[in-house]
Amino acid sequence: MKSDGEKTVMKAAVYEGQESIQLRQVNMPALPQGGLLLRVKACAICGTDVRTFHHGHRSRQPPWIIGHEIAGQVIQVADSVERLKAGDRVTVAAAVPCGKCRFCVRGWRNMCASVKAHGNHYPGGFAEYMAVMPEVIEQGAISRIPDHVSYDEAAITEPLACVINGQELLNVSLGDTVAVIGAGPVGCMHVEVARARGATRIIHLELQASRLEQARAFGADFYINSDQQEPVKAVHEITDGQGADVVIVACPSREAQEQSLQMAAVRGRISLFGGLPKSDPYIKFDSNIVHYKEIAVYGAFTSSPEQNQSALSLIAAGRINTQALITHTLPLADLVKGIEIIERGEGLKVVVNP
Ligand SMILES: [Zn+2]
Ligand SMILES: [Zn+2]
């Protein structure tokens, strides 16, 4: 056992209600039976953390430690844990499936009916230490980080896994033309995953000029500023009037979701990857396009432990430009500053180092 094990308090950024996250001294988590204790080294800020900060979240009753894009070092393991030991560098998946429900049995582990999530059901990663429960280990929701991958890079595993889930549903494959709407971190990762899966022509669309400029690091074939060019027309021009085989809406925009139908080719597949505000999630949906062109519309929600493993191996193989993706690293005390950076659209991934 390391000296960390003798500490009784730790620093944590505690969500104390809407618009309030405070740096506090809190009790160290105890070593769970059959689980382990993690020294959190990196926890990236997710869009859902930003929403929780402003609007609350039904599974996150304050005071609570949020954060679910986590990488850290194991400092203590329960006697029964065989696969991991103190000193191991690991990343944990946000969502931990039960492995037993109808959806888990069908292999849809991201859809688990009794899923438990870090930052929701378990305290999250915006703290110096975190307990990892036995089911996380049993369900394979914890992976060892290869030596050449940094903690900051490994913290990108979870959002990347969600992107992989979206593209597995779409079956993005060799020869596809893929249009990605939105050049936030998720949109940029979609471009790279589409390329890794064999898409031959990738069109990246974004309203904000500075974001589009930033997105050039991720290697799409065409960049469209939707503020200056009519996006549907632009996609049709690039594709000789055919439209895109796959359209991924990676932004919470009603207009973009409506445009996605008009951008899709015959038998096109669409992913409504970003959710709309709960208060008004309705769009004008031209069902005749779906009917005549045999369009398929998919959702996408969280990721499975397998997809987290795929994401980590993609990062380890150097297939993700993590250097361009991680635009900011901040200490724990600056979590709210990080949230504001994301809101202003100034950065892509903001990683907190507790
Ligand atoms: Zn996330
Ligand atoms: Zn389940």
Short mmCIF file of C-alpha atoms and ligand atoms in Angstrom, two decimals:
data_model
loop_
_atom_site.label_atom_id
_atom_site.label_comp_id
_atom_site.label_asym_id
_atom_site.label_seq_id
_atom_site.Cartn_x
_atom_site.Cartn_y
_atom_site.Cartn_z
CA MET A 1 0.00 0.00 0.00
CA LYS A 2 1.27 3.45 -0.88
CA SER A 3 1.24 6.45 1.39
CA ASP A 4 -1.91 7.69 -0.43
CA GLY A 5 -3.74 4.89 1.33
CA GLU A 6 -3.26 6.59 4.68
CA LYS A 7 -4.93 9.83 3.64
CA THR A 8 -8.38 10.44 5.07
CA VAL A 9 -9.43 13.50 3.08
CA MET A 10 -9.05 14.55 -0.54
CA LYS A 11 -9.84 17.49 -2.79
CA ALA A 12 -12.94 17.24 -4.95
CA ALA A 13 -14.89 19.60 -7.19
CA VAL A 14 -18.33 19.16 -5.70
CA TYR A 15 -21.47 19.91 -7.69
CA GLU A 16 -23.66 21.65 -5.09
CA GLY A 17 -26.64 22.57 -7.23
CA GLN A 18 -27.34 24.54 -10.37
CA GLU A 19 -24.55 27.00 -11.22
CA SER A 20 -22.45 25.86 -8.29
CA ILE A 21 -19.35 23.67 -8.28
CA GLN A 22 -16.97 24.20 -5.35
CA LEU A 23 -13.55 22.84 -4.53
CA ARG A 24 -13.97 21.03 -1.18
CA GLN A 25 -12.11 18.78 1.21
CA VAL A 26 -14.15 15.61 1.40
CA ASN A 27 -13.62 12.16 2.89
CA MET A 28 -11.48 9.75 0.90
CA PRO A 29 -13.56 6.96 -0.62
CA ALA A 30 -13.09 3.60 1.11
CA LEU A 31 -11.66 0.65 -0.79
CA PRO A 32 -14.78 -1.20 -2.01
CA GLN A 33 -14.97 -4.93 -1.35
CA GLY A 34 -13.84 -6.62 -4.56
CA GLY A 35 -12.97 -3.26 -6.14
CA LEU A 36 -10.11 -0.80 -6.18
CA LEU A 37 -9.09 2.76 -5.46
CA LEU A 38 -7.92 5.07 -8.21
CA ARG A 39 -5.79 8.21 -8.05
CA VAL A 40 -7.54 10.22 -10.77
CA LYS A 41 -4.98 11.76 -13.13
CA ALA A 42 -7.24 13.11 -15.86
CA CYS A 43 -10.95 13.66 -16.29
CA ALA A 44 -12.22 15.35 -19.45
CA ILE A 45 -15.25 17.64 -19.39
CA CYS A 46 -18.27 16.36 -21.34
CA GLY A 47 -21.20 18.32 -22.74
CA THR A 48 -23.43 16.59 -20.18
CA ASP A 49 -21.27 18.01 -17.36
CA VAL A 50 -21.91 21.48 -18.79
CA ARG A 51 -25.67 20.78 -18.87
CA THR A 52 -25.64 19.38 -15.33
CA PHE A 53 -23.85 22.49 -14.08
CA HIS A 54 -26.60 24.73 -15.45
CA HIS A 55 -29.74 22.64 -15.38
CA GLY A 56 -29.11 19.76 -12.98
CA HIS A 57 -29.48 16.07 -13.80
CA ARG A 58 -32.00 13.59 -12.46
CA SER A 59 -29.33 11.02 -11.45
CA ARG A 60 -27.00 13.61 -9.93
CA GLN A 61 -28.45 14.89 -6.69
CA PRO A 62 -26.19 17.50 -5.07
CA PRO A 63 -23.83 17.45 -3.32
CA TRP A 64 -22.23 15.10 -5.82
CA ILE A 65 -18.95 14.51 -7.66
CA ILE A 66 -19.52 14.39 -11.42
CA GLY A 67 -17.11 13.59 -14.28
CA HIS A 68 -17.09 10.37 -16.31
CA GLU A 69 -14.24 10.62 -18.85
CA ILE A 70 -11.67 9.21 -16.47
CA ALA A 71 -8.08 7.98 -16.46
CA GLY A 72 -5.97 7.29 -13.39
CA GLN A 73 -3.58 5.08 -11.49
CA VAL A 74 -4.61 2.18 -9.30
CA ILE A 75 -3.35 2.77 -5.75
CA GLN A 76 -5.00 -0.05 -3.85
CA VAL A 77 -6.86 -3.22 -4.82
CA ALA A 78 -9.03 -5.59 -2.81
CA ASP A 79 -7.50 -9.02 -2.16
CA SER A 80 -9.92 -10.74 -4.53
CA VAL A 81 -8.88 -8.61 -7.53
CA GLU A 82 -6.55 -10.62 -9.74
CA ARG A 83 -6.41 -8.82 -13.04
CA LEU A 84 -5.18 -5.44 -11.72
CA LYS A 85 -2.62 -4.25 -9.20
CA ALA A 86 -1.43 -1.06 -7.53
CA GLY A 87 0.52 1.07 -9.99
CA ASP A 88 -1.50 0.07 -13.05
CA ARG A 89 -2.54 2.95 -15.32
CA VAL A 90 -6.17 2.55 -16.33
CA THR A 91 -9.19 4.18 -17.91
CA VAL A 92 -12.71 3.33 -16.79
CA ALA A 93 -15.81 3.35 -18.99
CA ALA A 94 -18.55 5.76 -17.96
CA ALA A 95 -21.35 3.21 -18.29
CA VAL A 96 -21.17 -0.10 -16.47
CA PRO A 97 -23.71 -2.64 -17.75
CA CYS A 98 -25.24 -5.33 -15.53
CA GLY A 99 -24.49 -8.17 -17.96
CA LYS A 100 -27.77 -9.91 -17.14
CA CYS A 101 -30.70 -7.89 -18.46
CA ARG A 102 -32.45 -8.56 -21.75
CA PHE A 103 -30.41 -5.90 -23.58
CA CYS A 104 -27.08 -7.05 -22.16
CA VAL A 105 -27.88 -10.64 -23.12
CA ARG A 106 -28.64 -9.49 -26.67
CA GLY A 107 -25.23 -7.80 -26.77
CA TRP A 108 -26.61 -4.27 -26.59
CA ARG A 109 -24.62 -3.50 -23.47
CA ASN A 110 -24.77 0.28 -23.91
CA MET A 111 -28.57 -0.04 -23.67
CA CYS A 112 -28.43 -1.94 -20.34
CA ALA A 113 -31.69 -1.55 -18.44
CA SER A 114 -29.90 -1.28 -15.10
CA VAL A 115 -26.76 0.47 -16.22
CA LYS A 116 -24.69 2.22 -13.57
CA ALA A 117 -22.54 5.16 -14.49
CA HIS A 118 -19.52 6.91 -13.03
CA GLY A 119 -20.53 10.43 -12.15
CA ASN A 120 -24.20 9.37 -11.80
CA HIS A 121 -24.60 6.26 -9.65
CA TYR A 122 -20.99 6.24 -8.49
CA PRO A 123 -19.08 9.40 -7.59
CA GLY A 124 -17.15 10.63 -10.62
CA GLY A 125 -13.69 11.73 -11.62
CA PHE A 126 -13.50 15.41 -10.69
CA ALA A 127 -11.71 14.44 -7.48
CA GLU A 128 -8.25 13.30 -6.43
CA TYR A 129 -9.42 9.76 -5.73
CA MET A 130 -12.24 7.54 -6.88
CA ALA A 131 -13.54 4.14 -5.85
CA VAL A 132 -13.99 1.58 -8.62
CA MET A 133 -16.68 -0.99 -7.80
CA PRO A 134 -16.27 -4.75 -8.38
CA GLU A 135 -18.84 -4.84 -11.19
CA VAL A 136 -16.71 -2.38 -13.19
CA ILE A 137 -13.91 -4.95 -13.18
CA GLU A 138 -16.26 -7.90 -13.76
CA GLN A 139 -17.90 -6.24 -16.77
CA GLY A 140 -14.58 -5.34 -18.41
CA ALA A 141 -15.31 -1.64 -18.03
CA ILE A 142 -11.73 -0.87 -16.98
CA SER A 143 -8.75 -1.08 -19.35
CA ARG A 144 -5.03 -0.83 -18.85
CA ILE A 145 -3.48 2.15 -20.67
CA PRO A 146 -0.45 1.34 -22.85
CA ASP A 147 2.75 3.01 -21.59
CA HIS A 148 3.06 5.40 -24.54
CA VAL A 149 -0.48 6.80 -24.05
CA SER A 150 -0.76 9.68 -21.56
CA TYR A 151 -3.51 9.97 -18.96
CA ASP A 152 -4.88 13.02 -20.78
CA GLU A 153 -5.14 11.07 -24.04
CA ALA A 154 -6.70 8.10 -22.26
CA ALA A 155 -9.42 10.37 -20.84
CA ILE A 156 -10.67 10.78 -24.42
CA THR A 157 -11.51 7.06 -24.54
CA GLU A 158 -15.10 7.47 -23.32
CA PRO A 159 -16.35 10.15 -25.76
CA LEU A 160 -14.52 8.35 -28.58
CA ALA A 161 -16.29 5.11 -27.61
CA CYS A 162 -19.64 6.89 -27.98
CA VAL A 163 -18.62 8.00 -31.48
CA ILE A 164 -17.65 4.41 -32.31
CA ASN A 165 -21.06 3.22 -31.06
CA GLY A 166 -22.77 5.70 -33.39
CA GLN A 167 -20.76 4.54 -36.40
CA GLU A 168 -21.17 0.84 -35.66
CA LEU A 169 -24.95 1.37 -35.79
CA LEU A 170 -24.55 3.25 -39.10
CA ASN A 171 -22.17 0.59 -40.40
CA VAL A 172 -19.88 3.23 -41.90
CA SER A 173 -17.73 1.26 -44.33
CA LEU A 174 -15.40 1.21 -47.32
CA GLY A 175 -16.30 3.69 -50.01
CA ASP A 176 -18.90 5.64 -48.04
CA THR A 177 -19.31 9.37 -48.45
CA VAL A 178 -19.87 10.72 -44.94
CA ALA A 179 -21.15 14.19 -44.05
CA VAL A 180 -20.54 15.30 -40.46
CA ILE A 181 -22.46 18.34 -39.25
CA GLY A 182 -20.82 20.11 -36.32
CA ALA A 183 -17.11 20.60 -35.61
CA GLY A 184 -17.08 20.31 -31.85
CA PRO A 185 -14.92 17.52 -30.38
CA VAL A 186 -17.54 14.88 -31.19
CA GLY A 187 -17.81 15.98 -34.83
CA CYS A 188 -14.01 15.95 -35.18
CA MET A 189 -13.80 12.44 -33.71
CA HIS A 190 -16.54 11.30 -36.10
CA VAL A 191 -14.38 12.43 -39.02
CA GLU A 192 -11.45 10.36 -37.77
CA VAL A 193 -13.49 7.26 -36.96
CA ALA A 194 -15.20 7.44 -40.38
CA ARG A 195 -11.76 7.55 -41.99
CA ALA A 196 -10.56 4.62 -39.88
CA ARG A 197 -13.61 2.61 -40.97
CA GLY A 198 -12.85 3.21 -44.65
CA ALA A 199 -14.98 6.19 -45.67
CA THR A 200 -13.44 7.60 -48.84
CA ARG A 201 -15.03 11.05 -48.94
CA ILE A 202 -15.71 13.03 -45.78
CA ILE A 203 -17.48 16.39 -45.73
CA HIS A 204 -17.29 18.42 -42.52
CA LEU A 205 -19.87 21.19 -42.05
CA GLU A 206 -19.90 23.88 -39.37
CA LEU A 207 -21.47 27.31 -38.85
CA GLN A 208 -18.63 28.93 -36.94
CA ALA A 209 -15.57 29.92 -39.00
CA SER A 210 -13.07 29.52 -36.13
CA ARG A 211 -14.35 26.02 -35.30
CA LEU A 212 -14.16 24.99 -38.95
CA GLU A 213 -10.57 26.21 -39.06
CA GLN A 214 -9.74 24.19 -35.94
CA ALA A 215 -11.37 21.12 -37.52
CA ARG A 216 -8.90 21.10 -40.40
CA ALA A 217 -6.48 19.18 -38.18
CA PHE A 218 -8.73 16.11 -38.46
CA GLY A 219 -8.45 15.56 -42.18
CA ALA A 220 -11.89 15.67 -43.80
CA ASP A 221 -11.82 16.05 -47.60
CA PHE A 222 -14.17 19.04 -47.78
CA TYR A 223 -14.93 21.82 -45.31
CA ILE A 224 -18.19 23.72 -45.62
CA ASN A 225 -18.99 26.87 -43.68
CA SER A 226 -22.77 26.47 -43.38
CA ASP A 227 -23.07 30.14 -42.56
CA GLN A 228 -21.70 31.13 -45.94
CA GLN A 229 -22.82 28.22 -48.12
CA GLU A 230 -26.21 26.55 -48.14
CA PRO A 231 -25.21 23.20 -46.57
CA VAL A 232 -27.65 20.91 -48.41
CA LYS A 233 -26.71 22.41 -51.75
CA ALA A 234 -23.01 22.16 -50.91
CA VAL A 235 -23.25 18.43 -50.13
CA HIS A 236 -25.16 17.79 -53.36
CA GLU A 237 -22.57 19.71 -55.36
CA ILE A 238 -19.71 17.69 -53.92
CA THR A 239 -21.53 14.40 -54.52
CA ASP A 240 -22.74 15.13 -58.09
CA GLY A 241 -26.28 15.43 -56.86
CA GLN A 242 -26.29 12.03 -55.14
CA GLY A 243 -26.12 13.14 -51.50
CA ALA A 244 -24.08 11.52 -48.73
CA ASP A 245 -24.32 7.82 -47.87
CA VAL A 246 -24.04 8.69 -44.21
CA VAL A 247 -25.00 11.94 -42.48
CA ILE A 248 -24.02 12.41 -38.84
CA VAL A 249 -25.58 15.29 -36.94
CA ALA A 250 -23.04 16.00 -34.20
CA CYS A 251 -24.59 19.17 -32.84
CA PRO A 252 -27.75 19.91 -30.86
CA SER A 253 -29.41 21.72 -33.78
CA ARG A 254 -32.97 21.28 -34.99
CA GLU A 255 -32.10 22.85 -38.32
CA ALA A 256 -29.16 20.51 -38.87
CA GLN A 257 -31.34 17.47 -38.08
CA GLU A 258 -33.89 18.61 -40.66
CA GLN A 259 -31.16 19.25 -43.23
CA SER A 260 -29.68 15.79 -42.67
CA LEU A 261 -32.68 14.19 -44.40
CA GLN A 262 -32.16 16.37 -47.45
CA MET A 263 -28.44 15.63 -47.58
CA ALA A 264 -28.77 11.86 -47.55
CA ALA A 265 -28.33 9.72 -50.68
CA VAL A 266 -30.62 6.85 -51.70
CA ARG A 267 -30.46 4.27 -48.88
CA GLY A 268 -28.63 6.88 -46.83
CA ARG A 269 -28.08 6.33 -43.11
CA ILE A 270 -28.52 9.21 -40.71
CA SER A 271 -27.37 9.49 -37.10
CA LEU A 272 -29.05 11.99 -34.81
CA PHE A 273 -26.02 11.87 -32.56
CA GLY A 274 -26.63 15.04 -30.55
CA GLY A 275 -29.79 15.40 -28.46
CA LEU A 276 -32.07 18.44 -28.62
CA PRO A 277 -33.11 20.50 -25.58
CA LYS A 278 -35.67 18.57 -23.52
CA SER A 279 -38.08 21.50 -23.59
CA ASP A 280 -38.58 21.23 -27.35
CA PRO A 281 -37.16 18.11 -29.02
CA TYR A 282 -39.42 18.25 -32.10
CA ILE A 283 -38.31 18.69 -35.70
CA LYS A 284 -40.07 18.95 -39.05
CA PHE A 285 -39.48 15.52 -40.52
CA ASP A 286 -40.10 15.00 -44.24
CA SER A 287 -41.19 11.38 -44.07
CA ASN A 288 -41.53 11.16 -47.85
CA ILE A 289 -37.77 11.45 -48.17
CA VAL A 290 -37.41 8.49 -45.82
CA HIS A 291 -40.08 6.58 -47.76
CA TYR A 292 -38.89 7.10 -51.33
CA LYS A 293 -35.16 7.03 -50.69
CA GLU A 294 -35.25 4.18 -48.17
CA ILE A 295 -33.44 6.26 -45.60
CA ALA A 296 -32.61 4.84 -42.18
CA VAL A 297 -32.47 7.14 -39.16
CA TYR A 298 -30.47 6.05 -36.11
CA GLY A 299 -29.98 7.35 -32.63
CA ALA A 300 -26.84 6.83 -30.55
CA PHE A 301 -26.50 6.70 -26.82
CA THR A 302 -23.42 6.06 -24.66
CA SER A 303 -21.13 3.09 -25.31
CA SER A 304 -20.29 -0.43 -24.23
CA PRO A 305 -17.12 -1.70 -22.51
CA GLU A 306 -16.07 -3.29 -25.85
CA GLN A 307 -16.38 0.07 -27.60
CA ASN A 308 -14.28 1.67 -24.87
CA GLN A 309 -11.60 -0.92 -25.56
CA SER A 310 -11.78 -0.21 -29.31
CA ALA A 311 -11.49 3.51 -28.57
CA LEU A 312 -8.41 3.06 -26.41
CA SER A 313 -6.72 0.90 -29.05
CA LEU A 314 -7.52 3.49 -31.73
CA ILE A 315 -5.86 6.16 -29.55
CA ALA A 316 -2.91 3.86 -28.83
CA ALA A 317 -2.46 3.20 -32.55
CA GLY A 318 -2.11 6.94 -33.17
CA ARG A 319 -5.26 7.07 -35.30
CA ILE A 320 -6.75 9.97 -33.33
CA ASN A 321 -5.12 13.39 -33.37
CA THR A 322 -5.28 13.79 -29.60
CA GLN A 323 -2.88 16.70 -29.74
CA ALA A 324 -5.34 18.76 -31.75
CA LEU A 325 -8.31 17.40 -29.84
CA ILE A 326 -7.09 18.28 -26.33
CA THR A 327 -6.96 22.07 -26.49
CA HIS A 328 -6.88 22.79 -22.74
CA THR A 329 -5.63 21.11 -19.57
CA LEU A 330 -6.60 22.66 -16.25
CA PRO A 331 -6.22 21.98 -12.53
CA LEU A 332 -9.25 20.76 -10.57
CA ALA A 333 -9.83 24.23 -9.08
CA ASP A 334 -10.53 25.53 -12.60
CA LEU A 335 -13.31 23.10 -13.53
CA VAL A 336 -15.87 25.90 -13.92
CA LYS A 337 -13.39 27.81 -16.08
CA GLY A 338 -13.17 24.70 -18.26
CA ILE A 339 -16.95 24.52 -18.54
CA GLU A 340 -16.97 28.15 -19.68
CA ILE A 341 -14.27 27.47 -22.30
CA ILE A 342 -16.47 24.74 -23.76
CA GLU A 343 -19.54 26.96 -23.73
CA ARG A 344 -17.78 29.74 -25.57
CA GLY A 345 -16.76 27.21 -28.23
CA GLU A 346 -13.11 28.15 -27.71
CA GLY A 347 -11.72 24.70 -27.25
CA LEU A 348 -12.36 21.11 -28.19
CA LYS A 349 -11.64 18.71 -25.33
CA VAL A 350 -10.84 20.31 -21.99
CA VAL A 351 -9.09 17.91 -19.61
CA VAL A 352 -8.96 18.46 -15.86
CA ASN A 353 -5.98 17.09 -13.90
CA PRO A 354 -7.14 16.56 -10.26
ZN ZN B 1 -19.07 12.08 -21.95
ZN ZN B 2 -27.96 -5.00 -18.41
#
